[in-house]
CSV table of C-alpha atoms in Angstrom, one decimal:
chain,number,residue,atom,x,y,z
A,1109,MET,CA,-127.8,-55.8,-89.9
A,1110,THR,CA,-130.4,-57.8,-90.2
A,1111,ALA,CA,-131.0,-61.6,-90.7
A,1112,THR,CA,-133.4,-64.1,-91.8
A,1113,ASN,CA,-134.3,-67.9,-91.6
A,1114,SER,CA,-135.3,-67.7,-95.3
A,1115,GLY,CA,-133.9,-70.4,-97.8
A,1116,PHE,CA,-132.9,-68.1,-100.9
A,1117,GLN,CA,-131.3,-68.2,-104.2
A,1118,ALA,CA,-128.6,-66.3,-106.3
A,1119,SER,CA,-125.7,-63.7,-107.3
A,1120,ARG,CA,-123.5,-61.1,-106.3
A,1121,ARG,CA,-123.5,-59.0,-109.0
A,1122,THR,CA,-126.9,-59.1,-110.2
A,1123,PRO,CA,-129.5,-56.3,-108.4
A,1124,ALA,CA,-131.7,-58.9,-106.9
A,1125,GLY,CA,-130.2,-58.4,-102.9
A,1126,PRO,CA,-128.5,-60.7,-101.0
A,1127,ALA,CA,-130.4,-63.8,-101.9
A,1128,THR,CA,-129.0,-63.5,-105.2
A,1129,GLU,CA,-125.8,-62.7,-104.0
A,1130,LEU,CA,-125.2,-65.3,-101.3
A,1131,ARG,CA,-125.3,-68.2,-103.7
A,1132,GLY,CA,-124.0,-67.1,-107.1
A,1133,ALA,CA,-120.7,-65.8,-104.1
A,1134,LEU,CA,-121.1,-69.5,-102.9
A,1135,ARG,CA,-120.6,-71.0,-106.4
A,1136,ARG,CA,-117.9,-68.7,-107.0
A,1137,LEU,CA,-115.8,-69.7,-103.9
A,1138,VAL,CA,-116.0,-73.6,-103.9
A,1139,PRO,CA,-117.8,-74.6,-107.6
A,1140,SER,CA,-116.5,-78.0,-106.9
A,1141,ALA,CA,-119.1,-78.8,-104.2
A,1142,TRP,CA,-122.0,-77.9,-106.2
A,1143,SER,CA,-124.6,-80.7,-107.6
A,1144,GLU,CA,-127.6,-79.6,-109.9
A,1145,ARG,CA,-129.7,-79.4,-106.7
A,1146,ASP,CA,-129.0,-76.3,-104.3
A,1147,LEU,CA,-127.8,-76.5,-100.5
A,1148,PRO,CA,-130.6,-75.3,-97.9
A,1149,VAL,CA,-129.2,-71.9,-96.5
A,1150,ARG,CA,-130.5,-71.9,-92.7
A,1151,LEU,CA,-129.3,-68.2,-91.9
A,1152,ALA,CA,-129.2,-65.0,-93.8
A,1153,GLY,CA,-128.6,-61.8,-93.9
A,1154,GLU,CA,-126.6,-58.5,-94.5
A,1155,ILE,CA,-123.9,-56.5,-93.0
A,1156,HIS,CA,-124.4,-53.2,-92.4
A,1157,VAL,CA,-121.3,-51.9,-89.9
A,1158,ALA,CA,-117.9,-53.7,-89.3
A,1159,GLY,CA,-118.0,-56.1,-86.3
A,1160,GLY,CA,-121.4,-56.5,-87.7
A,1161,LEU,CA,-121.2,-60.1,-87.9
A,1162,CYS,CA,-120.3,-60.9,-84.5
A,1163,ASP,CA,-123.3,-61.7,-83.0
A,1164,ILE,CA,-124.2,-64.0,-86.1
A,1165,VAL,CA,-120.5,-66.5,-84.8
A,1166,ALA,CA,-121.5,-66.1,-81.3
A,1167,LEU,CA,-124.9,-67.3,-81.8
A,1168,LEU,CA,-123.6,-70.1,-84.0
A,1169,ALA,CA,-120.4,-70.8,-81.7
A,1170,GLN,CA,-123.6,-70.7,-78.6
A,1171,SER,CA,-126.0,-73.2,-80.6
A,1172,GLY,CA,-122.8,-75.6,-82.0
A,1173,ARG,CA,-123.9,-75.3,-85.0
A,1174,SER,CA,-121.6,-77.0,-87.7
A,1175,GLY,CA,-121.5,-75.5,-91.3
A,1176,THR,CA,-119.8,-73.0,-93.5
A,1177,LEU,CA,-120.7,-69.2,-93.2
A,1178,VAL,CA,-119.8,-67.2,-96.4
A,1179,VAL,CA,-119.4,-63.6,-96.6
A,1180,ALA,CA,-119.2,-61.6,-99.4
A,1181,SER,CA,-118.5,-58.2,-99.9
A,1182,SER,CA,-118.1,-56.2,-103.3
A,1183,GLU,CA,-115.2,-56.7,-103.9
A,1184,THR,CA,-114.3,-60.6,-101.9
A,1185,ILE,CA,-116.4,-63.7,-100.8
A,1186,ARG,CA,-115.2,-65.7,-97.7
A,1187,ALA,CA,-116.0,-68.6,-96.1
A,1188,VAL,CA,-115.3,-69.9,-92.4
A,1189,VAL,CA,-116.3,-73.4,-91.2
A,1190,PHE,CA,-117.4,-74.2,-87.8
A,1191,GLU,CA,-117.6,-77.4,-86.3
A,1192,THR,CA,-119.4,-76.9,-83.1
A,1193,GLY,CA,-117.9,-74.2,-82.0
A,1194,GLU,CA,-114.6,-74.3,-83.6
A,1195,LEU,CA,-112.9,-73.1,-86.6
A,1196,VAL,CA,-111.8,-76.1,-88.6
A,1197,GLY,CA,-111.0,-74.2,-92.2
A,1198,ALA,CA,-111.7,-71.2,-94.6
A,1199,ALA,CA,-111.2,-70.0,-98.0
A,1200,THR,CA,-111.5,-66.4,-99.7
A,1201,THR,CA,-110.6,-64.8,-103.1
A,1202,ALA,CA,-108.4,-62.4,-102.4
A,1203,ALA,CA,-105.4,-62.7,-103.3
A,1204,HIS,CA,-103.5,-61.0,-100.5
A,1205,GLU,CA,-105.4,-63.9,-98.1
A,1206,ARG,CA,-104.3,-67.1,-100.1
A,1207,ILE,CA,-101.9,-69.7,-98.7
A,1208,GLY,CA,-99.5,-68.1,-101.1
A,1209,ASP,CA,-99.3,-65.0,-100.2
A,1210,MET,CA,-99.4,-65.7,-96.6
A,1211,LEU,CA,-95.8,-67.8,-97.4
A,1212,TYR,CA,-94.9,-64.7,-98.8
A,1213,ARG,CA,-95.4,-62.3,-96.1
A,1214,SER,CA,-94.0,-64.6,-93.4
A,1215,GLY,CA,-90.9,-65.2,-95.0
A,1216,GLU,CA,-91.1,-68.5,-96.1
A,1217,VAL,CA,-90.8,-68.6,-99.6
A,1218,ALA,CA,-89.7,-66.5,-102.6
A,1219,ARG,CA,-92.1,-65.0,-104.7
A,1220,ASP,CA,-91.1,-66.9,-107.9
A,1221,ASP,CA,-91.9,-70.2,-105.8
A,1222,ILE,CA,-95.0,-69.3,-105.2
A,1223,GLU,CA,-95.6,-68.4,-109.2
A,1224,GLU,CA,-93.8,-72.0,-109.9
A,1225,ALA,CA,-96.3,-73.8,-107.5
A,1226,THR,CA,-99.2,-71.4,-109.1
A,1227,MET,CA,-98.6,-73.2,-112.8
A,1228,LEU,CA,-97.9,-76.2,-111.6
A,1229,ALA,CA,-101.1,-76.4,-109.3
A,1230,ALA,CA,-103.7,-75.2,-112.8
A,1231,LEU,CA,-101.9,-78.3,-114.4
A,1232,ASP,CA,-102.6,-81.3,-112.4
A,1233,GLY,CA,-105.7,-80.0,-109.9
A,1234,ARG,CA,-103.6,-79.8,-106.7
A,1235,ARG,CA,-103.2,-77.4,-104.4
A,1236,ILE,CA,-100.6,-74.7,-104.3
A,1237,GLY,CA,-99.5,-75.4,-100.4
A,1238,GLU,CA,-98.8,-79.5,-101.8
A,1239,VAL,CA,-97.5,-78.3,-104.8
A,1240,LEU,CA,-94.7,-76.3,-102.7
A,1241,VAL,CA,-94.3,-79.3,-100.2
A,1242,ALA,CA,-93.5,-81.5,-102.8
A,1243,LEU,CA,-91.1,-79.0,-104.5
A,1244,GLY,CA,-89.3,-78.9,-101.4
A,1245,ARG,CA,-89.6,-75.2,-100.4
A,1246,VAL,CA,-91.8,-75.6,-97.3
A,1247,GLU,CA,-91.7,-78.1,-94.8
A,1248,VAL,CA,-95.4,-80.4,-93.8
A,1249,ALA,CA,-95.9,-79.1,-90.1
A,1250,THR,CA,-94.4,-74.9,-91.2
A,1251,LEU,CA,-97.6,-75.3,-94.0
A,1252,GLU,CA,-99.8,-77.2,-91.3
A,1253,GLN,CA,-98.9,-74.3,-89.0
A,1254,LEU,CA,-99.8,-71.1,-91.9
A,1255,LEU,CA,-103.0,-72.4,-92.7
A,1256,GLY,CA,-104.2,-72.6,-89.6
A,1257,ARG,CA,-103.1,-69.2,-89.6
A,1258,GLN,CA,-104.8,-68.2,-92.4
A,1259,ALA,CA,-107.9,-69.5,-92.0
A,1260,GLU,CA,-107.8,-66.9,-88.5
A,1261,GLU,CA,-107.1,-64.0,-90.6
A,1262,ILE,CA,-109.6,-65.2,-93.1
A,1263,PHE,CA,-112.3,-65.1,-90.1
A,1264,TYR,CA,-110.7,-62.2,-89.0
A,1265,ALA,CA,-111.4,-60.4,-92.3
A,1266,ALA,CA,-114.6,-61.4,-92.3
A,1267,LEU,CA,-115.5,-60.0,-88.6
A,1268,ARG,CA,-114.3,-56.5,-90.1
A,1269,VAL,CA,-116.7,-56.7,-93.3
A,1270,GLU,CA,-118.9,-53.3,-93.1
A,1271,ASP,CA,-120.9,-54.2,-96.4
A,1272,GLY,CA,-121.8,-57.2,-97.8
A,1273,VAL,CA,-124.3,-60.2,-97.7
A,1274,PHE,CA,-124.0,-63.3,-95.4
A,1275,CYS,CA,-125.1,-66.9,-95.6
A,1276,PHE,CA,-124.7,-70.0,-93.3
A,1277,VAL,CA,-125.3,-73.6,-95.1
A,1278,GLU,CA,-124.3,-76.9,-92.7
A,1279,GLU,CA,-122.7,-78.7,-95.4
A,1280,ARG,CA,-118.1,-77.8,-94.8
A,1281,LEU,CA,-118.3,-78.0,-98.8
A,1282,ASP,CA,-114.9,-78.7,-100.6
A,1283,ILE,CA,-113.0,-76.5,-98.4
A,1284,ALA,CA,-109.1,-77.6,-97.1
A,1285,LEU,CA,-109.6,-78.7,-92.8
A,1286,ILE,CA,-106.5,-76.8,-90.8
A,1287,ALA,CA,-104.1,-79.4,-88.4
A,1288,PRO,CA,-105.4,-81.1,-85.5
A,1289,GLU,CA,-105.3,-77.7,-83.4
A,1290,ARG,CA,-108.6,-75.8,-83.7
A,1291,PRO,CA,-109.2,-72.8,-82.3
A,1292,SER,CA,-112.8,-72.0,-80.6
A,1293,LEU,CA,-114.7,-69.5,-82.0
A,1294,GLN,CA,-115.6,-68.1,-78.8
A,1295,SER,CA,-111.8,-67.4,-78.3
A,1296,LEU,CA,-111.4,-65.8,-82.0
A,1297,LEU,CA,-114.4,-63.5,-81.5
A,1298,MET,CA,-112.5,-61.7,-78.7
A,1299,GLU,CA,-108.8,-61.7,-80.6
A,1300,GLY,CA,-110.7,-60.3,-83.2
A,1301,ALA,CA,-112.9,-57.7,-81.5
A,1302,ARG,CA,-109.4,-56.5,-80.0
A,1303,ARG,CA,-108.1,-56.0,-83.0
A,1304,MET,CA,-110.6,-54.3,-84.8
A,1305,ASP,CA,-109.9,-51.7,-82.0
A,1306,GLU,CA,-106.5,-51.9,-81.4
A,1307,MET,CA,-105.7,-51.3,-85.7
A,1308,LEU,CA,-108.0,-48.2,-85.3
A,1309,VAL,CA,-105.5,-47.0,-83.0
A,1310,PHE,CA,-102.1,-48.4,-85.5
A,1311,ARG,CA,-103.0,-46.3,-88.1
A,1312,ARG,CA,-103.3,-42.9,-86.5
A,1313,ARG,CA,-99.4,-43.6,-86.1
A,1314,VAL,CA,-98.4,-46.4,-89.0
A,1315,GLY,CA,-100.6,-45.2,-92.2
A,1316,SER,CA,-100.0,-49.0,-93.3
A,1317,SER,CA,-97.8,-51.8,-94.5
A,1318,ARG,CA,-95.9,-49.8,-97.5
A,1319,HIS,CA,-94.7,-46.7,-95.3
A,1320,ILE,CA,-91.0,-47.0,-94.6
A,1321,PRO,CA,-89.9,-46.7,-91.1
A,1322,GLN,CA,-86.8,-44.0,-90.5
A,1323,ARG,CA,-84.7,-44.5,-87.3
A,1324,LEU,CA,-84.5,-41.6,-85.3
A,1325,ASN,CA,-82.2,-42.5,-81.9
A,1326,ALA,CA,-79.1,-45.1,-82.1
A,1327,VAL,CA,-78.3,-44.0,-78.9
A,1328,THR,CA,-80.8,-46.1,-76.7
A,1329,LEU,CA,-79.9,-49.8,-78.6
A,1330,ASP,CA,-76.9,-49.0,-76.2
A,1331,GLY,CA,-78.4,-48.8,-72.6
A,1332,GLY,CA,-80.1,-44.4,-73.0
A,1333,GLY,CA,-83.6,-44.0,-72.6
A,1334,ALA,CA,-86.2,-46.9,-72.7
A,1335,LYS,CA,-84.9,-50.7,-73.0
A,1336,LEU,CA,-85.8,-52.4,-75.7
A,1337,ASP,CA,-86.8,-56.4,-76.1
A,1338,ASP,CA,-85.1,-58.7,-78.7
A,1339,PRO,CA,-87.9,-58.3,-81.0
A,1340,LEU,CA,-88.5,-54.7,-81.3
A,1341,ARG,CA,-84.5,-54.8,-81.4
A,1342,THR,CA,-84.3,-56.7,-84.5
A,1343,LEU,CA,-87.0,-54.7,-86.2
A,1344,LEU,CA,-85.1,-51.7,-85.0
A,1345,ASP,CA,-81.8,-53.1,-86.3
A,1346,LEU,CA,-83.6,-53.0,-90.3
A,1347,CYS,CA,-85.1,-50.1,-90.3
A,1348,ASP,CA,-82.8,-48.4,-92.8
A,1349,GLY,CA,-84.8,-45.9,-94.0
A,1350,VAL,CA,-85.3,-47.9,-97.6
A,1351,ARG,CA,-86.9,-50.9,-96.6
A,1352,CYS,CA,-91.1,-50.3,-95.9
A,1353,ILE,CA,-93.1,-52.2,-93.0
A,1354,ALA,CA,-94.5,-55.0,-95.1
A,1355,ASP,CA,-90.5,-55.8,-96.3
A,1356,ILE,CA,-89.6,-56.2,-92.7
A,1357,GLY,CA,-92.1,-58.0,-91.7
A,1358,ARG,CA,-91.4,-60.8,-94.5
A,1359,GLU,CA,-88.0,-60.8,-93.2
A,1360,VAL,CA,-88.5,-61.8,-89.8
A,1361,GLY,CA,-91.9,-63.9,-90.0
A,1362,LEU,CA,-94.4,-61.2,-89.0
A,1363,LEU,CA,-97.8,-60.8,-90.5
A,1364,GLU,CA,-99.5,-57.5,-91.3
A,1365,PHE,CA,-101.3,-57.4,-87.5
A,1366,GLU,CA,-98.3,-58.1,-85.4
A,1367,VAL,CA,-95.6,-56.1,-87.5
A,1368,THR,CA,-98.2,-52.9,-87.5
A,1369,GLN,CA,-98.3,-53.6,-83.3
A,1370,ALA,CA,-94.5,-53.6,-83.3
A,1371,PHE,CA,-94.2,-50.5,-85.0
A,1372,TYR,CA,-97.0,-48.7,-83.5
A,1373,GLN,CA,-94.6,-49.6,-79.8
A,1374,LEU,CA,-91.0,-47.7,-82.1
A,1375,GLY,CA,-93.1,-45.0,-82.6
A,1376,THR,CA,-94.6,-44.0,-79.6
A,1377,GLN,CA,-91.2,-44.7,-78.1
A,1378,GLY,CA,-89.6,-42.1,-80.5
A,1379,HIS,CA,-87.5,-44.7,-82.3
A,1380,VAL,CA,-89.0,-44.3,-85.6
A,1381,GLU,CA,-91.3,-42.0,-88.1
A,1382,PHE,CA,-92.9,-43.0,-90.9
A,1383,MET,CA,-92.1,-41.7,-94.3
A,1384,GLY,CA,-95.1,-41.9,-96.9
A,1385,PRO,CA,-94.9,-45.4,-99.0
A,1386,ARG,CA,-92.0,-45.2,-102.4
A,1387,ALA,CA,-92.1,-46.7,-105.4
A,1388,ASN,CA,-88.6,-48.4,-105.1
A,1389,SER,CA,-89.2,-51.1,-107.6
A,1390,THR,CA,-91.3,-52.2,-110.4
A,1391,ALA,CA,-93.5,-54.6,-108.1
A,1392,ASP,CA,-94.2,-51.4,-106.6
A,1393,ILE,CA,-95.1,-49.7,-109.4
A,1394,ILE,CA,-97.6,-52.1,-110.2
A,1395,THR,CA,-98.6,-52.0,-106.5
A,1396,THR,CA,-99.8,-48.0,-106.3
A,1397,TYR,CA,-101.4,-48.8,-109.4
A,1398,ASN,CA,-103.4,-51.6,-108.0
A,1399,GLU,CA,-104.4,-49.7,-105.5
A,1400,VAL,CA,-105.6,-47.2,-108.1
A,1401,LEU,CA,-107.4,-50.0,-109.3
A,1402,VAL,CA,-109.4,-51.7,-106.1
A,1403,GLU,CA,-110.3,-48.7,-105.2
A,1404,VAL,CA,-111.9,-47.7,-109.0
A,1405,HIS,CA,-113.7,-51.5,-108.3
A,1406,ARG,CA,-114.6,-51.2,-104.9
A,1407,LEU,CA,-116.8,-47.6,-105.6
A,1408,CYS,CA,-118.3,-49.3,-108.7
A,1409,ASP,CA,-119.5,-52.6,-106.9
A,1410,ARG,CA,-120.8,-50.4,-104.5
A,1411,VAL,CA,-123.7,-48.8,-107.0
A,1412,ARG,CA,-123.7,-51.7,-108.8
A,1413,ARG,CA,-121.6,-50.4,-111.7
A,1414,GLY,CA,-118.8,-52.7,-111.2
A,1415,ASP,CA,-119.5,-55.6,-114.2
A,1416,ASP,CA,-119.9,-52.2,-116.5
A,1417,VAL,CA,-115.9,-51.0,-115.7
A,1418,ARG,CA,-115.0,-54.9,-116.1
A,1419,ARG,CA,-116.6,-54.8,-119.7
A,1420,ALA,CA,-115.2,-51.4,-120.1
A,1421,LEU,CA,-111.4,-52.3,-119.2
A,1422,GLU,CA,-111.8,-56.4,-121.4
A,1423,ARG,CA,-112.8,-54.0,-124.3
A,1424,TYR,CA,-109.1,-51.5,-123.4
A,1425,VAL,CA,-107.1,-54.0,-123.6
A,1426,SER,CA,-107.7,-55.6,-126.4
A,1427,ARG,CA,-107.3,-52.4,-128.5
A,1428,SER,CA,-103.9,-52.0,-126.9
A,1429,ALA,CA,-100.8,-55.0,-128.4
A,1430,GLU,CA,-98.6,-53.1,-125.4
A,1431,LEU,CA,-101.1,-53.9,-122.7
A,1432,SER,CA,-102.2,-57.7,-124.0
A,1433,ALA,CA,-98.8,-58.5,-124.2
A,1434,LEU,CA,-98.3,-57.3,-120.5
A,1435,LEU,CA,-101.3,-58.4,-119.6
A,1436,GLU,CA,-100.9,-62.0,-120.9
A,1437,ASP,CA,-102.5,-64.8,-118.7
A,1438,VAL,CA,-103.1,-62.3,-116.5
A,1439,LEU,CA,-106.5,-62.8,-115.2
A,1440,PRO,CA,-108.3,-59.6,-113.2
A,1441,HIS,CA,-109.0,-60.3,-109.2
A,1442,ASP,CA,-112.4,-60.2,-108.3
A,1443,ASP,CA,-111.4,-56.7,-107.1
A,1444,GLY,CA,-109.7,-55.4,-109.7
A,1445,SER,CA,-106.1,-55.5,-109.0
A,1446,VAL,CA,-103.5,-57.7,-111.2
A,1447,ASP,CA,-101.0,-60.2,-110.3
A,1448,VAL,CA,-98.1,-58.7,-110.1
A,1449,GLY,CA,-95.7,-61.4,-109.9
A,1450,ARG,CA,-97.3,-62.7,-113.4
A,1451,ILE,CA,-96.8,-59.4,-114.8
A,1452,LEU,CA,-93.0,-58.9,-113.8
A,1453,ARG,CA,-92.4,-62.2,-115.3
A,1454,ASN,CA,-94.2,-61.0,-118.7
A,1455,LEU,CA,-91.6,-58.3,-118.6
A,1456,GLY,CA,-88.4,-59.7,-119.0
A,1457,ALA,CA,-85.8,-57.5,-119.1
A,1458,GLY,CA,-85.4,-53.8,-120.6
A,1459,ARG,CA,-87.1,-50.5,-119.4
A,1460,ARG,CA,-89.7,-52.2,-117.0
A,1461,ASP,CA,-90.5,-49.7,-114.8
A,1462,SER,CA,-91.1,-47.3,-117.8
A,1463,LEU,CA,-93.5,-49.6,-119.5
A,1464,VAL,CA,-95.3,-50.3,-116.4
A,1465,LYS,CA,-96.2,-46.6,-115.9
A,1466,ARG,CA,-96.8,-46.2,-119.9
A,1467,ALA,CA,-99.4,-49.2,-120.0
A,1468,LEU,CA,-100.7,-50.0,-116.8
A,1469,GLY,CA,-100.6,-46.7,-116.1
A,1470,GLY,CA,-102.9,-46.1,-119.0
A,1471,TYR,CA,-105.4,-49.0,-118.3
A,1472,ALA,CA,-105.2,-47.5,-114.6
A,1473,ASP,CA,-106.3,-44.2,-116.1
A,1474,PHE,CA,-108.9,-45.5,-118.2
A,1475,ALA,CA,-110.4,-47.3,-115.3
A,1476,VAL,CA,-110.6,-44.0,-113.3
A,1477,PHE,CA,-112.6,-42.1,-116.3
A,1478,HIS,CA,-115.0,-44.8,-116.9
A,1479,ALA,CA,-115.8,-44.7,-113.9
A,1480,GLY,CA,-116.4,-41.1,-113.4
A,1481,SER,CA,-119.0,-41.7,-115.8
A,1482,LEU,CA,-121.1,-44.5,-113.8
A,1483,LEU,CA,-120.3,-43.3,-110.6
A,1484,PRO,CA,-123.2,-41.2,-108.5
A,1485,PRO,CA,-122.1,-37.1,-109.0
A,1486,ALA,CA,-121.0,-37.3,-105.4
A,1487,LEU,CA,-119.1,-39.7,-105.8
A,1488,ALA,CA,-117.6,-39.2,-108.7
A,1489,ALA,CA,-116.3,-35.9,-107.5
A,1490,GLU,CA,-114.5,-37.3,-104.9
A,1491,LEU,CA,-112.9,-39.5,-107.1
A,1492,PRO,CA,-109.7,-37.4,-108.7
A,1493,GLY,CA,-108.7,-36.8,-105.3
A,1494,ILE,CA,-108.7,-40.3,-104.2
A,1495,VAL,CA,-106.6,-41.3,-106.6
A,1496,THR,CA,-104.4,-38.9,-106.5
A,1497,ARG,CA,-103.5,-40.1,-102.6
A,1498,LEU,CA,-102.8,-43.0,-104.2
A,1499,LEU,CA,-100.6,-42.4,-106.6
A,1500,GLU,CA,-98.4,-40.2,-104.7
A,1501,PRO,CA,-95.8,-42.9,-104.0
A,1502,LEU,CA,-95.1,-42.4,-107.6
A,1503,THR,CA,-94.7,-38.7,-106.9
A,1504,LEU,CA,-92.4,-39.2,-104.3
A,1505,ALA,CA,-88.4,-39.8,-105.3
A,1506,PRO,CA,-87.3,-43.4,-104.1
A,1507,THR,CA,-85.8,-43.9,-101.1
A,1508,SER,CA,-81.9,-45.3,-101.9
A,1509,SER,CA,-78.6,-45.0,-100.4
A,1510,ARG,CA,-79.3,-41.2,-99.6
A,1511,SER,CA,-81.4,-42.6,-96.8
A,1512,SER,CA,-78.9,-44.9,-95.7
A,1513,ALA,CA,-76.2,-42.0,-96.0
A,1514,SER,CA,-78.4,-39.8,-93.7
A,1515,LEU,CA,-79.0,-42.1,-91.4
A,1516,ALA,CA,-74.7,-42.9,-90.7
A,1517,ALA,CA,-74.6,-39.4,-90.0
A,1518,ALA,CA,-77.7,-39.4,-87.5
A,1519,ALA,CA,-75.3,-42.7,-85.9
A,1520,GLY,CA,-72.2,-40.8,-85.6
């Protein structure tokens, strides 16, 4: 990683280097913060390894600087706000890191509530959290707690960026502040480093949050074998061979790191094994195609051809009435993925799965085909194997009552 003190000018998707990328990234993330005069960039540079940003954050923390650190990768733009060595706010373009998705994944609100709040927020300019409170869907205290947690998760994600650029400006910009309890950057740095190291270990056993835990030994709950504490016992009770790790985490209010850590413990103790992801619902099918789209955009962004894919996909959608209807009011995220909730809303009743596989599957197939013509030969050769692996959940039989029956037989 390199850093300079030059104040430079910029836009992420033009090939003018990190200088161009940073200012454009900052404008897209918080457009309301910009006047006609550019803010001076005090520190900037490139990131070439996961965790490479830690030294920069440590420097800012030790010097007691206040301002906004912006981190831009090919997929996502994140901004974290510091105030004299403390984290006081954060913003992100990653859909899964936004407050609505955090509230959903923590089990606080339903997906339909998020959709309603998103539409109302777009109409009157309020933040989604404010709308959810006004609608009575979430308590103020719960929202404040999750906003703090969201800021920490964005911070940890910024540390994990392995290829991107960063800049620091001495302005807070138009980024919401978190509630009074503000963690120190030093403690967050230590926690972030621990999480990166531990997640590498966890992922060797627990492939992803979409993997499905299957109970192996019900006897341990009655005292045979290793004793389980209450939180682990609760998770084990929810393992029915159908729900994935993310679903179970949502039910008990645990986010990805905590629920992965817990299931790693259950796996190493011999209580569960992990089956590969299955597409058990229409939402799962959309999520599977999203993973393909994200990977295609990631590879193309890496070689500065991401905008070519985006333009080609726009033309592809415009030529299909069926796909245009499916994607009505659906604006692809920066990483290429599409909004699951809005597509479900557009689907209505009927043969939803077959329509999604035909229309969205064709969209993903076209993205892969077009990317193959844009990528260098070595990367293009790897793409079919990557896509086959990502689409595996669609080729495996959905988990069903068959799983419950086998569990009952094992317990008996």
